[in-house]
């Protein structure tokens, strides 16, 4: 899957199609604040371990399709793995 690290995203997101492919079922809904300050309701999935590039973290992803990526690695994943974004 194509994932994008997003230090501005508080939570990890997955496209709904990706969540279905991973056999994830929504456990409820959650409100998230978008970059433009809108607040929207999205499906939330049970906590899971997500491994990307050999780094693992426990996240509770939400369903959100943005752009041409399969999901965003939010601060929950980045913080748990100890990875940081170097913008140099």
JSON list of N, CA and C in Angstrom, two decimals:
[
{"chain": "A", "resi": 1, "resn": "UNK", "atom": "N", "xyz": [0.83, -1.18, 0.00]},
{"chain": "A", "resi": 1, "resn": "UNK", "atom": "CA", "xyz": [0.00, 0.00, 0.00]},
{"chain": "A", "resi": 1, "resn": "UNK", "atom": "C", "xyz": [0.88, 1.24, 0.00]},
{"chain": "A", "resi": 2, "resn": "UNK", "atom": "N", "xyz": [0.41, 2.30, -0.62]},
{"chain": "A", "resi": 2, "resn": "UNK", "atom": "CA", "xyz": [1.12, 3.58, -0.64]},
{"chain": "A", "resi": 2, "resn": "UNK", "atom": "C", "xyz": [0.64, 4.42, 0.53]},
{"chain": "A", "resi": 3, "resn": "UNK", "atom": "N", "xyz": [1.54, 4.63, 1.48]},
{"chain": "A", "resi": 3, "resn": "UNK", "atom": "CA", "xyz": [1.23, 5.42, 2.67]},
{"chain": "A", "resi": 3, "resn": "UNK", "atom": "C", "xyz": [2.10, 6.68, 2.67]},
{"chain": "A", "resi": 4, "resn": "UNK", "atom": "N", "xyz": [1.53, 7.78, 3.14]},
{"chain": "A", "resi": 4, "resn": "UNK", "atom": "CA", "xyz": [2.23, 9.05, 3.21]},
{"chain": "A", "resi": 4, "resn": "UNK", "atom": "C", "xyz": [2.36, 9.45, 4.67]},
{"chain": "A", "resi": 5, "resn": "UNK", "atom": "N", "xyz": [3.59, 9.77, 5.11]},
{"chain": "A", "resi": 5, "resn": "UNK", "atom": "CA", "xyz": [3.79, 10.27, 6.47]},
{"chain": "A", "resi": 5, "resn": "UNK", "atom": "C", "xyz": [3.27, 11.70, 6.53]},
{"chain": "A", "resi": 6, "resn": "UNK", "atom": "N", "xyz": [2.40, 11.99, 7.50]},
{"chain": "A", "resi": 6, "resn": "UNK", "atom": "CA", "xyz": [1.80, 13.32, 7.63]},
{"chain": "A", "resi": 6, "resn": "UNK", "atom": "C", "xyz": [1.85, 13.74, 9.09]},
{"chain": "A", "resi": 7, "resn": "UNK", "atom": "N", "xyz": [2.86, 14.56, 9.43]},
{"chain": "A", "resi": 7, "resn": "UNK", "atom": "CA", "xyz": [3.01, 14.99, 10.83]},
{"chain": "A", "resi": 7, "resn": "UNK", "atom": "C", "xyz": [1.91, 15.95, 11.25]},
{"chain": "A", "resi": 8, "resn": "UNK", "atom": "N", "xyz": [1.09, 16.41, 10.33]},
{"chain": "A", "resi": 8, "resn": "UNK", "atom": "CA", "xyz": [-0.04, 17.26, 10.67]},
{"chain": "A", "resi": 8, "resn": "UNK", "atom": "C", "xyz": [-1.30, 16.48, 10.98]},
{"chain": "A", "resi": 9, "resn": "UNK", "atom": "N", "xyz": [-1.29, 15.19, 10.67]},
{"chain": "A", "resi": 9, "resn": "UNK", "atom": "CA", "xyz": [-2.46, 14.33, 10.92]},
{"chain": "A", "resi": 9, "resn": "UNK", "atom": "C", "xyz": [-2.32, 13.71, 12.31]},
{"chain": "A", "resi": 10, "resn": "UNK", "atom": "N", "xyz": [-3.32, 13.88, 13.13]},
{"chain": "A", "resi": 10, "resn": "UNK", "atom": "CA", "xyz": [-3.27, 13.32, 14.48]},
{"chain": "A", "resi": 10, "resn": "UNK", "atom": "C", "xyz": [-3.43, 11.81, 14.51]},
{"chain": "A", "resi": 11, "resn": "UNK", "atom": "N", "xyz": [-4.17, 11.28, 13.55]},
{"chain": "A", "resi": 11, "resn": "UNK", "atom": "CA", "xyz": [-4.43, 9.84, 13.51]},
{"chain": "A", "resi": 11, "resn": "UNK", "atom": "C", "xyz": [-4.07, 9.28, 12.14]},
{"chain": "A", "resi": 12, "resn": "UNK", "atom": "N", "xyz": [-3.84, 7.99, 12.11]},
{"chain": "A", "resi": 12, "resn": "UNK", "atom": "CA", "xyz": [-3.57, 7.28, 10.87]},
{"chain": "A", "resi": 12, "resn": "UNK", "atom": "C", "xyz": [-4.88, 7.02, 10.14]},
{"chain": "A", "resi": 13, "resn": "UNK", "atom": "N", "xyz": [-4.85, 7.20, 8.83]},
{"chain": "A", "resi": 13, "resn": "UNK", "atom": "CA", "xyz": [-6.05, 6.99, 8.03]},
{"chain": "A", "resi": 13, "resn": "UNK", "atom": "C", "xyz": [-5.81, 5.90, 7.00]},
{"chain": "A", "resi": 14, "resn": "UNK", "atom": "N", "xyz": [-6.88, 5.27, 6.59]},
{"chain": "A", "resi": 14, "resn": "UNK", "atom": "CA", "xyz": [-6.86, 4.28, 5.50]},
{"chain": "A", "resi": 14, "resn": "UNK", "atom": "C", "xyz": [-8.03, 4.57, 4.58]},
{"chain": "A", "resi": 15, "resn": "UNK", "atom": "N", "xyz": [-7.82, 4.41, 3.29]},
{"chain": "A", "resi": 15, "resn": "UNK", "atom": "CA", "xyz": [-8.94, 4.49, 2.36]},
{"chain": "A", "resi": 15, "resn": "UNK", "atom": "C", "xyz": [-9.93, 3.39, 2.74]},
{"chain": "A", "resi": 16, "resn": "UNK", "atom": "N", "xyz": [-11.22, 3.64, 2.63]},
{"chain": "A", "resi": 16, "resn": "UNK", "atom": "CA", "xyz": [-12.20, 2.59, 2.95]},
{"chain": "A", "resi": 16, "resn": "UNK", "atom": "C", "xyz": [-11.96, 1.30, 2.16]},
{"chain": "A", "resi": 17, "resn": "UNK", "atom": "N", "xyz": [-11.53, 1.43, 0.90]},
{"chain": "A", "resi": 17, "resn": "UNK", "atom": "CA", "xyz": [-11.26, 0.24, 0.08]},
{"chain": "A", "resi": 17, "resn": "UNK", "atom": "C", "xyz": [-10.10, -0.59, 0.65]},
{"chain": "A", "resi": 18, "resn": "UNK", "atom": "N", "xyz": [-9.10, 0.09, 1.17]},
{"chain": "A", "resi": 18, "resn": "UNK", "atom": "CA", "xyz": [-7.95, -0.60, 1.78]},
{"chain": "A", "resi": 18, "resn": "UNK", "atom": "C", "xyz": [-8.40, -1.31, 3.05]},
{"chain": "A", "resi": 19, "resn": "UNK", "atom": "N", "xyz": [-9.20, -0.64, 3.85]},
{"chain": "A", "resi": 19, "resn": "UNK", "atom": "CA", "xyz": [-9.71, -1.25, 5.08]},
{"chain": "A", "resi": 19, "resn": "UNK", "atom": "C", "xyz": [-10.49, -2.52, 4.76]},
{"chain": "A", "resi": 20, "resn": "UNK", "atom": "N", "xyz": [-11.32, -2.47, 3.72]},
{"chain": "A", "resi": 20, "resn": "UNK", "atom": "CA", "xyz": [-12.08, -3.67, 3.32]},
{"chain": "A", "resi": 20, "resn": "UNK", "atom": "C", "xyz": [-11.13, -4.77, 2.86]},
{"chain": "A", "resi": 21, "resn": "UNK", "atom": "N", "xyz": [-10.11, -4.41, 2.10]},
{"chain": "A", "resi": 21, "resn": "UNK", "atom": "CA", "xyz": [-9.13, -5.40, 1.63]},
{"chain": "A", "resi": 21, "resn": "UNK", "atom": "C", "xyz": [-8.41, -6.06, 2.79]},
{"chain": "A", "resi": 22, "resn": "UNK", "atom": "N", "xyz": [-8.22, -5.33, 3.89]},
{"chain": "A", "resi": 22, "resn": "UNK", "atom": "CA", "xyz": [-7.59, -5.87, 5.09]},
{"chain": "A", "resi": 22, "resn": "UNK", "atom": "C", "xyz": [-8.59, -6.53, 6.03]},
{"chain": "A", "resi": 23, "resn": "UNK", "atom": "N", "xyz": [-9.85, -6.63, 5.60]},
{"chain": "A", "resi": 23, "resn": "UNK", "atom": "CA", "xyz": [-10.94, -7.23, 6.38]},
{"chain": "A", "resi": 23, "resn": "UNK", "atom": "C", "xyz": [-11.19, -6.49, 7.69]},
{"chain": "A", "resi": 24, "resn": "UNK", "atom": "N", "xyz": [-11.00, -5.17, 7.69]},
{"chain": "A", "resi": 24, "resn": "UNK", "atom": "CA", "xyz": [-11.29, -4.37, 8.87]},
{"chain": "A", "resi": 24, "resn": "UNK", "atom": "C", "xyz": [-12.75, -3.95, 8.84]},
{"chain": "A", "resi": 25, "resn": "UNK", "atom": "N", "xyz": [-13.41, -4.03, 9.96]},
{"chain": "A", "resi": 25, "resn": "UNK", "atom": "CA", "xyz": [-14.81, -3.63, 10.10]},
{"chain": "A", "resi": 25, "resn": "UNK", "atom": "C", "xyz": [-14.88, -2.42, 11.01]},
{"chain": "A", "resi": 26, "resn": "UNK", "atom": "N", "xyz": [-15.67, -1.41, 10.65]},
{"chain": "A", "resi": 26, "resn": "UNK", "atom": "CA", "xyz": [-15.81, -0.25, 11.54]},
{"chain": "A", "resi": 26, "resn": "UNK", "atom": "C", "xyz": [-16.39, -0.66, 12.89]},
{"chain": "A", "resi": 27, "resn": "UNK", "atom": "N", "xyz": [-15.89, -0.01, 13.96]},
{"chain": "A", "resi": 27, "resn": "UNK", "atom": "CA", "xyz": [-16.43, -0.28, 15.30]},
{"chain": "A", "resi": 27, "resn": "UNK", "atom": "C", "xyz": [-17.23, 0.92, 15.80]},
{"chain": "A", "resi": 28, "resn": "UNK", "atom": "N", "xyz": [-17.26, 1.97, 15.04]},
{"chain": "A", "resi": 28, "resn": "UNK", "atom": "CA", "xyz": [-17.99, 3.17, 15.43]},
{"chain": "A", "resi": 28, "resn": "UNK", "atom": "C", "xyz": [-17.59, 4.33, 14.55]},
{"chain": "A", "resi": 29, "resn": "UNK", "atom": "N", "xyz": [-18.00, 5.52, 14.98]},
{"chain": "A", "resi": 29, "resn": "UNK", "atom": "CA", "xyz": [-17.63, 6.72, 14.24]},
{"chain": "A", "resi": 29, "resn": "UNK", "atom": "C", "xyz": [-16.87, 7.66, 15.16]},
{"chain": "A", "resi": 30, "resn": "UNK", "atom": "N", "xyz": [-16.11, 8.54, 14.54]},
{"chain": "A", "resi": 30, "resn": "UNK", "atom": "CA", "xyz": [-15.28, 9.49, 15.26]},
{"chain": "A", "resi": 30, "resn": "UNK", "atom": "C", "xyz": [-15.26, 10.78, 14.46]},
{"chain": "A", "resi": 31, "resn": "UNK", "atom": "N", "xyz": [-15.12, 11.90, 15.13]},
{"chain": "A", "resi": 31, "resn": "UNK", "atom": "CA", "xyz": [-14.99, 13.17, 14.44]},
{"chain": "A", "resi": 31, "resn": "UNK", "atom": "C", "xyz": [-13.51, 13.50, 14.28]},
{"chain": "A", "resi": 32, "resn": "UNK", "atom": "N", "xyz": [-13.16, 13.97, 13.09]},
{"chain": "A", "resi": 32, "resn": "UNK", "atom": "CA", "xyz": [-11.79, 14.43, 12.83]},
{"chain": "A", "resi": 32, "resn": "UNK", "atom": "C", "xyz": [-11.84, 15.83, 12.25]},
{"chain": "A", "resi": 33, "resn": "UNK", "atom": "N", "xyz": [-10.84, 16.61, 12.59]},
{"chain": "A", "resi": 33, "resn": "UNK", "atom": "CA", "xyz": [-10.73, 17.98, 12.07]},
{"chain": "A", "resi": 33, "resn": "UNK", "atom": "C", "xyz": [-9.79, 17.95, 10.87]},
{"chain": "A", "resi": 34, "resn": "UNK", "atom": "N", "xyz": [-10.28, 18.48, 9.76]},
{"chain": "A", "resi": 34, "resn": "UNK", "atom": "CA", "xyz": [-9.51, 18.52, 8.53]},
{"chain": "A", "resi": 34, "resn": "UNK", "atom": "C", "xyz": [-8.58, 19.73, 8.54]},
{"chain": "A", "resi": 35, "resn": "UNK", "atom": "N", "xyz": [-7.63, 19.76, 7.60]},
{"chain": "A", "resi": 35, "resn": "UNK", "atom": "CA", "xyz": [-6.67, 20.87, 7.51]},
{"chain": "A", "resi": 35, "resn": "UNK", "atom": "C", "xyz": [-7.36, 22.21, 7.30]},
{"chain": "A", "resi": 36, "resn": "UNK", "atom": "N", "xyz": [-8.53, 22.20, 6.65]},
{"chain": "A", "resi": 36, "resn": "UNK", "atom": "CA", "xyz": [-9.26, 23.46, 6.41]},
{"chain": "A", "resi": 36, "resn": "UNK", "atom": "C", "xyz": [-10.20, 23.80, 7.57]},
{"chain": "A", "resi": 37, "resn": "UNK", "atom": "N", "xyz": [-10.06, 23.11, 8.68]},
{"chain": "A", "resi": 37, "resn": "UNK", "atom": "CA", "xyz": [-10.82, 23.33, 9.92]},
{"chain": "A", "resi": 37, "resn": "UNK", "atom": "C", "xyz": [-12.22, 22.73, 9.94]},
{"chain": "A", "resi": 38, "resn": "UNK", "atom": "N", "xyz": [-12.64, 22.08, 8.86]},
{"chain": "A", "resi": 38, "resn": "UNK", "atom": "CA", "xyz": [-13.93, 21.39, 8.88]},
{"chain": "A", "resi": 38, "resn": "UNK", "atom": "C", "xyz": [-13.82, 20.19, 9.82]},
{"chain": "A", "resi": 39, "resn": "UNK", "atom": "N", "xyz": [-14.92, 19.86, 10.47]},
{"chain": "A", "resi": 39, "resn": "UNK", "atom": "CA", "xyz": [-14.99, 18.66, 11.31]},
{"chain": "A", "resi": 39, "resn": "UNK", "atom": "C", "xyz": [-15.94, 17.69, 10.61]},
{"chain": "A", "resi": 40, "resn": "UNK", "atom": "N", "xyz": [-15.46, 16.46, 10.37]},
{"chain": "A", "resi": 40, "resn": "UNK", "atom": "CA", "xyz": [-16.29, 15.47, 9.68]},
{"chain": "A", "resi": 40, "resn": "UNK", "atom": "C", "xyz": [-16.36, 14.18, 10.50]},
{"chain": "A", "resi": 41, "resn": "UNK", "atom": "N", "xyz": [-17.42, 13.41, 10.29]},
{"chain": "A", "resi": 41, "resn": "UNK", "atom": "CA", "xyz": [-17.57, 12.10, 10.92]},
{"chain": "A", "resi": 41, "resn": "UNK", "atom": "C", "xyz": [-16.99, 11.04, 10.00]},
{"chain": "A", "resi": 42, "resn": "UNK", "atom": "N", "xyz": [-16.17, 10.15, 10.56]},
{"chain": "A", "resi": 42, "resn": "UNK", "atom": "CA", "xyz": [-15.56, 9.07, 9.79]},
{"chain": "A", "resi": 42, "resn": "UNK", "atom": "C", "xyz": [-15.71, 7.76, 10.56]},
{"chain": "A", "resi": 43, "resn": "UNK", "atom": "N", "xyz": [-15.64, 6.65, 9.84]},
{"chain": "A", "resi": 43, "resn": "UNK", "atom": "CA", "xyz": [-15.63, 5.34, 10.49]},
{"chain": "A", "resi": 43, "resn": "UNK", "atom": "C", "xyz": [-14.29, 5.13, 11.19]},
{"chain": "A", "resi": 44, "resn": "UNK", "atom": "N", "xyz": [-14.35, 4.49, 12.35]},
{"chain": "A", "resi": 44, "resn": "UNK", "atom": "CA", "xyz": [-13.15, 4.17, 13.12]},
{"chain": "A", "resi": 44, "resn": "UNK", "atom": "C", "xyz": [-13.03, 2.65, 13.24]},
{"chain": "A", "resi": 45, "resn": "UNK", "atom": "N", "xyz": [-11.81, 2.16, 13.17]},
{"chain": "A", "resi": 45, "resn": "UNK", "atom": "CA", "xyz": [-11.55, 0.72, 13.25]},
{"chain": "A", "resi": 45, "resn": "UNK", "atom": "C", "xyz": [-10.90, 0.37, 14.59]},
{"chain": "A", "resi": 46, "resn": "UNK", "atom": "N", "xyz": [-10.92, -0.89, 14.92]},
{"chain": "A", "resi": 46, "resn": "UNK", "atom": "CA", "xyz": [-10.32, -1.36, 16.17]},
{"chain": "A", "resi": 46, "resn": "UNK", "atom": "C", "xyz": [-8.80, -1.13, 16.13]},
{"chain": "A", "resi": 47, "resn": "UNK", "atom": "N", "xyz": [-8.19, -0.97, 17.30]},
{"chain": "A", "resi": 47, "resn": "UNK", "atom": "CA", "xyz": [-6.73, -0.82, 17.34]},
{"chain": "A", "resi": 47, "resn": "UNK", "atom": "C", "xyz": [-6.05, -2.01, 16.66]},
{"chain": "A", "resi": 48, "resn": "UNK", "atom": "N", "xyz": [-4.98, -1.70, 15.97]},
{"chain": "A", "resi": 48, "resn": "UNK", "atom": "CA", "xyz": [-4.23, -2.73, 15.23]},
{"chain": "A", "resi": 48, "resn": "UNK", "atom": "C", "xyz": [-2.76, -2.35, 15.18]},
{"chain": "A", "resi": 49, "resn": "UNK", "atom": "N", "xyz": [-1.93, -3.35, 14.92]},
{"chain": "A", "resi": 49, "resn": "UNK", "atom": "CA", "xyz": [-0.51, -3.08, 14.73]},
{"chain": "A", "resi": 49, "resn": "UNK", "atom": "C", "xyz": [-0.28, -2.86, 13.24]},
{"chain": "A", "resi": 50, "resn": "UNK", "atom": "N", "xyz": [0.36, -1.75, 12.90]},
{"chain": "A", "resi": 50, "resn": "UNK", "atom": "CA", "xyz": [0.62, -1.40, 11.51]},
{"chain": "A", "resi": 50, "resn": "UNK", "atom": "C", "xyz": [2.12, -1.35, 11.29]},
{"chain": "A", "resi": 51, "resn": "UNK", "atom": "N", "xyz": [2.61, -2.16, 10.36]},
{"chain": "A", "resi": 51, "resn": "UNK", "atom": "CA", "xyz": [4.04, -2.19, 10.05]},
{"chain": "A", "resi": 51, "resn": "UNK", "atom": "C", "xyz": [4.27, -1.57, 8.69]},
{"chain": "A", "resi": 52, "resn": "UNK", "atom": "N", "xyz": [5.20, -0.62, 8.65]},
{"chain": "A", "resi": 52, "resn": "UNK", "atom": "CA", "xyz": [5.59, 0.03, 7.39]},
{"chain": "A", "resi": 52, "resn": "UNK", "atom": "C", "xyz": [7.11, 0.14, 7.41]},
{"chain": "A", "resi": 53, "resn": "UNK", "atom": "N", "xyz": [7.75, -0.40, 6.40]},
{"chain": "A", "resi": 53, "resn": "UNK", "atom": "CA", "xyz": [9.20, -0.29, 6.29]},
{"chain": "A", "resi": 53, "resn": "UNK", "atom": "C", "xyz": [9.95, -0.88, 7.46]},
{"chain": "A", "resi": 54, "resn": "UNK", "atom": "N", "xyz": [9.40, -1.92, 8.08]},
{"chain": "A", "resi": 54, "resn": "UNK", "atom": "CA", "xyz": [10.05, -2.56, 9.22]},
{"chain": "A", "resi": 54, "resn": "UNK", "atom": "C", "xyz": [9.77, -1.89, 10.56]},
{"chain": "A", "resi": 55, "resn": "UNK", "atom": "N", "xyz": [9.04, -0.78, 10.56]},
{"chain": "A", "resi": 55, "resn": "UNK", "atom": "CA", "xyz": [8.67, -0.08, 11.79]},
{"chain": "A", "resi": 55, "resn": "UNK", "atom": "C", "xyz": [7.23, -0.42, 12.13]},
{"chain": "A", "resi": 56, "resn": "UNK", "atom": "N", "xyz": [6.98, -0.80, 13.39]},
{"chain": "A", "resi": 56, "resn": "UNK", "atom": "CA", "xyz": [5.64, -1.20, 13.82]},
{"chain": "A", "resi": 56, "resn": "UNK", "atom": "C", "xyz": [5.12, -0.24, 14.89]},
{"chain": "A", "resi": 57, "resn": "UNK", "atom": "N", "xyz": [3.83, 0.00, 14.83]},
{"chain": "A", "resi": 57, "resn": "UNK", "atom": "CA", "xyz": [3.19, 0.81, 15.87]},
{"chain": "A", "resi": 57, "resn": "UNK", "atom": "C", "xyz": [1.73, 0.40, 15.97]},
{"chain": "A", "resi": 58, "resn": "UNK", "atom": "N", "xyz": [1.17, 0.55, 17.17]},
{"chain": "A", "resi": 58, "resn": "UNK", "atom": "CA", "xyz": [-0.25, 0.27, 17.37]},
{"chain": "A", "resi": 58, "resn": "UNK", "atom": "C", "xyz": [-1.02, 1.55, 17.09]},
{"chain": "A", "resi": 59, "resn": "UNK", "atom": "N", "xyz": [-1.99, 1.46, 16.21]},
{"chain": "A", "resi": 59, "resn": "UNK", "atom": "CA", "xyz": [-2.81, 2.63, 15.83]},
{"chain": "A", "resi": 59, "resn": "UNK", "atom": "C", "xyz": [-4.28, 2.24, 15.84]},
{"chain": "A", "resi": 60, "resn": "UNK", "atom": "N", "xyz": [-5.13, 3.23, 15.85]},
{"chain": "A", "resi": 60, "resn": "UNK", "atom": "CA", "xyz": [-6.57, 3.02, 15.69]},
{"chain": "A", "resi": 60, "resn": "UNK", "atom": "C", "xyz": [-6.98, 3.87, 14.50]},
{"chain": "A", "resi": 61, "resn": "UNK", "atom": "N", "xyz": [-6.88, 3.29, 13.29]},
{"chain": "A", "resi": 61, "resn": "UNK", "atom": "CA", "xyz": [-7.09, 4.08, 12.08]},
{"chain": "A", "resi": 61, "resn": "UNK", "atom": "C", "xyz": [-8.56, 4.47, 11.87]},
{"chain": "A", "resi": 62, "resn": "UNK", "atom": "N", "xyz": [-8.72, 5.49, 11.05]},
{"chain": "A", "resi": 62, "resn": "UNK", "atom": "CA", "xyz": [-10.04, 5.93, 10.63]},
{"chain": "A", "resi": 62, "resn": "UNK", "atom": "C", "xyz": [-10.11, 5.84, 9.11]},
{"chain": "A", "resi": 63, "resn": "UNK", "atom": "N", "xyz": [-11.33, 5.77, 8.60]},
{"chain": "A", "resi": 63, "resn": "UNK", "atom": "CA", "xyz": [-11.55, 5.68, 7.15]},
{"chain": "A", "resi": 63, "resn": "UNK", "atom": "C", "xyz": [-11.57, 7.07, 6.55]},
{"chain": "A", "resi": 64, "resn": "UNK", "atom": "N", "xyz": [-10.63, 7.31, 5.65]},
{"chain": "A", "resi": 64, "resn": "UNK", "atom": "CA", "xyz": [-10.58, 8.60, 4.98]},
{"chain": "A", "resi": 64, "resn": "UNK", "atom": "C", "xyz": [-9.75, 8.46, 3.72]},
{"chain": "A", "resi": 65, "resn": "UNK", "atom": "N", "xyz": [-10.32, 8.78, 2.58]},
{"chain": "A", "resi": 65, "resn": "UNK", "atom": "CA", "xyz": [-9.59, 8.73, 1.32]},
{"chain": "A", "resi": 65, "resn": "UNK", "atom": "C", "xyz": [-9.16, 10.12, 0.93]},
{"chain": "A", "resi": 66, "resn": "UNK", "atom": "N", "xyz": [-7.86, 10.31, 0.79]},
{"chain": "A", "resi": 66, "resn": "UNK", "atom": "CA", "xyz": [-7.32, 11.60, 0.41]},
{"chain": "A", "resi": 66, "resn": "UNK", "atom": "C", "xyz": [-6.30, 11.43, -0.71]},
{"chain": "A", "resi": 67, "resn": "UNK", "atom": "N", "xyz": [-6.51, 12.11, -1.81]},
{"chain": "A", "resi": 67, "resn": "UNK", "atom": "CA", "xyz": [-5.53, 12.08, -2.89]},
{"chain": "A", "resi": 67, "resn": "UNK", "atom": "C", "xyz": [-5.33, 10.70, -3.46]},
{"chain": "A", "resi": 68, "resn": "UNK", "atom": "N", "xyz": [-4.11, 10.46, -3.92]},
{"chain": "A", "resi": 68, "resn": "UNK", "atom": "CA", "xyz": [-3.82, 9.19, -4.60]},
{"chain": "A", "resi": 68, "resn": "UNK", "atom": "C", "xyz": [-3.02, 8.22, -3.73]},
{"chain": "A", "resi": 69, "resn": "UNK", "atom": "N", "xyz": [-3.07, 8.41, -2.41]},
{"chain": "A", "resi": 69, "resn": "UNK", "atom": "CA", "xyz": [-2.39, 7.48, -1.50]},
{"chain": "A", "resi": 69, "resn": "UNK", "atom": "C", "xyz": [-3.43, 6.59, -0.81]},
{"chain": "A", "resi": 70, "resn": "UNK", "atom": "N", "xyz": [-2.97, 5.47, -0.29]},
{"chain": "A", "resi": 70, "resn": "UNK", "atom": "CA", "xyz": [-3.87, 4.53, 0.37]},
{"chain": "A", "resi": 70, "resn": "UNK", "atom": "C", "xyz": [-4.15, 4.90, 1.82]},
{"chain": "A", "resi": 71, "resn": "UNK", "atom": "N", "xyz": [-3.32, 5.76, 2.37]},
{"chain": "A", "resi": 71, "resn": "UNK", "atom": "CA", "xyz": [-3.53, 6.20, 3.74]},
{"chain": "A", "resi": 71, "resn": "UNK", "atom": "C", "xyz": [-2.47, 7.17, 4.19]},
{"chain": "A", "resi": 72, "resn": "UNK", "atom": "N", "xyz": [-2.71, 7.75, 5.35]},
{"chain": "A", "resi": 72, "resn": "UNK", "atom": "CA", "xyz": [-1.76, 8.67, 5.97]},
{"chain": "A", "resi": 72, "resn": "UNK", "atom": "C", "xyz": [-1.25, 8.07, 7.26]},
{"chain": "A", "resi": 73, "resn": "UNK", "atom": "N", "xyz": [0.06, 8.14, 7.46]},
{"chain": "A", "resi": 73, "resn": "UNK", "atom": "CA", "xyz": [0.66, 7.74, 8.74]},
{"chain": "A", "resi": 73, "resn": "UNK", "atom": "C", "xyz": [0.66, 8.99, 9.61]},
{"chain": "A", "resi": 74, "resn": "UNK", "atom": "N", "xyz": [-0.23, 9.03, 10.59]},
{"chain": "A", "resi": 74, "resn": "UNK", "atom": "CA", "xyz": [-0.38, 10.20, 11.44]},
{"chain": "A", "resi": 74, "resn": "UNK", "atom": "C", "xyz": [0.60, 10.21, 12.60]},
{"chain": "A", "resi": 75, "resn": "UNK", "atom": "N", "xyz": [0.43, 11.23, 13.45]},
{"chain": "A", "resi": 75, "resn": "UNK", "atom": "CA", "xyz": [1.33, 11.37, 14.61]},
{"chain": "A", "resi": 75, "resn": "UNK", "atom": "C", "xyz": [1.26, 10.18, 15.55]},
{"chain": "A", "resi": 76, "resn": "UNK", "atom": "N", "xyz": [0.11, 9.48, 15.56]},
{"chain": "A", "resi": 76, "resn": "UNK", "atom": "CA", "xyz": [0.02, 8.28, 16.42]},
{"chain": "A", "resi": 76, "resn": "UNK", "atom": "C", "xyz": [1.06, 7.25, 15.98]},
{"chain": "A", "resi": 77, "resn": "UNK", "atom": "N", "xyz": [1.17, 7.00, 14.70]},
{"chain": "A", "resi": 77, "resn": "UNK", "atom": "CA", "xyz": [2.14, 6.02, 14.17]},
{"chain": "A", "resi": 77, "resn": "UNK", "atom": "C", "xyz": [3.56, 6.58, 14.27]},
{"chain": "A", "resi": 78, "resn": "UNK", "atom": "N", "xyz": [3.74, 7.83, 13.84]},
{"chain": "A", "resi": 78, "resn": "UNK", "atom": "CA", "xyz": [5.08, 8.43, 13.87]},
{"chain": "A", "resi": 78, "resn": "UNK", "atom": "C", "xyz": [5.64, 8.48, 15.28]},
{"chain": "A", "resi": 79, "resn": "UNK", "atom": "N", "xyz": [4.80, 8.87, 16.24]},
{"chain": "A", "resi": 79, "resn": "UNK", "atom": "CA", "xyz": [5.27, 8.97, 17.63]},
{"chain": "A", "resi": 79, "resn": "UNK", "atom": "C", "xyz": [5.62, 7.63, 18.23]},
{"chain": "A", "resi": 80, "resn": "UNK", "atom": "N", "xyz": [4.83, 6.61, 17.93]},
{"chain": "A", "resi": 80, "resn": "UNK", "atom": "CA", "xyz": [5.08, 5.28, 18.47]},
{"chain": "A", "resi": 80, "resn": "UNK", "atom": "C", "xyz": [6.36, 4.67, 17.91]},
{"chain": "A", "resi": 81, "resn": "UNK", "atom": "N", "xyz": [6.68, 4.97, 16.66]},
{"chain": "A", "resi": 81, "resn": "UNK", "atom": "CA", "xyz": [7.88, 4.38, 16.04]},
{"chain": "A", "resi": 81, "resn": "UNK", "atom": "C", "xyz": [9.13, 5.20, 16.37]},
{"chain": "A", "resi": 82, "resn": "UNK", "atom": "N", "xyz": [8.94, 6.45, 16.82]},
{"chain": "A", "resi": 82, "resn": "UNK", "atom": "CA", "xyz": [10.08, 7.30, 17.10]},
{"chain": "A", "resi": 82, "resn": "UNK", "atom": "C", "xyz": [10.66, 7.94, 15.86]},
{"chain": "A", "resi": 83, "resn": "UNK", "atom": "N", "xyz": [10.01, 7.77, 14.73]},
{"chain": "A", "resi": 83, "resn": "UNK", "atom": "CA", "xyz": [10.49, 8.37, 13.49]},
{"chain": "A", "resi": 83, "resn": "UNK", "atom": "C", "xyz": [10.13, 9.85, 13.46]},
{"chain": "A", "resi": 84, "resn": "UNK", "atom": "N", "xyz": [10.93, 10.62, 12.77]},
{"chain": "A", "resi": 84, "resn": "UNK", "atom": "CA", "xyz": [10.63, 12.04, 12.61]},
{"chain": "A", "resi": 84, "resn": "UNK", "atom": "C", "xyz": [10.76, 12.41, 11.14]},
{"chain": "A", "resi": 85, "resn": "UNK", "atom": "N", "xyz": [10.18, 13.52, 10.78]},
{"chain": "A", "resi": 85, "resn": "UNK", "atom": "CA", "xyz": [10.21, 13.99, 9.40]},
{"chain": "A", "resi": 85, "resn": "UNK", "atom": "C", "xyz": [11.30, 15.06, 9.30]},
{"chain": "A", "resi": 86, "resn": "UNK", "atom": "N", "xyz": [12.27, 14.85, 8.42]},
{"chain": "A", "resi": 86, "resn": "UNK", "atom": "CA", "xyz": [13.35, 15.80, 8.19]},
{"chain": "A", "resi": 86, "resn": "UNK", "atom": "C", "xyz": [13.02, 16.56, 6.92]},
{"chain": "A", "resi": 87, "resn": "UNK", "atom": "N", "xyz": [12.76, 17.84, 7.05]},
{"chain": "A", "resi": 87, "resn": "UNK", "atom": "CA", "xyz": [12.34, 18.64, 5.90]},
{"chain": "A", "resi": 87, "resn": "UNK", "atom": "C", "xyz": [13.50, 19.39, 5.23]},
{"chain": "A", "resi": 88, "resn": "UNK", "atom": "N", "xyz": [14.70, 19.04, 5.59]},
{"chain": "A", "resi": 88, "resn": "UNK", "atom": "CA", "xyz": [15.86, 19.71, 4.95]},
{"chain": "A", "resi": 88, "resn": "UNK", "atom": "C", "xyz": [16.00, 19.35, 3.52]}
]
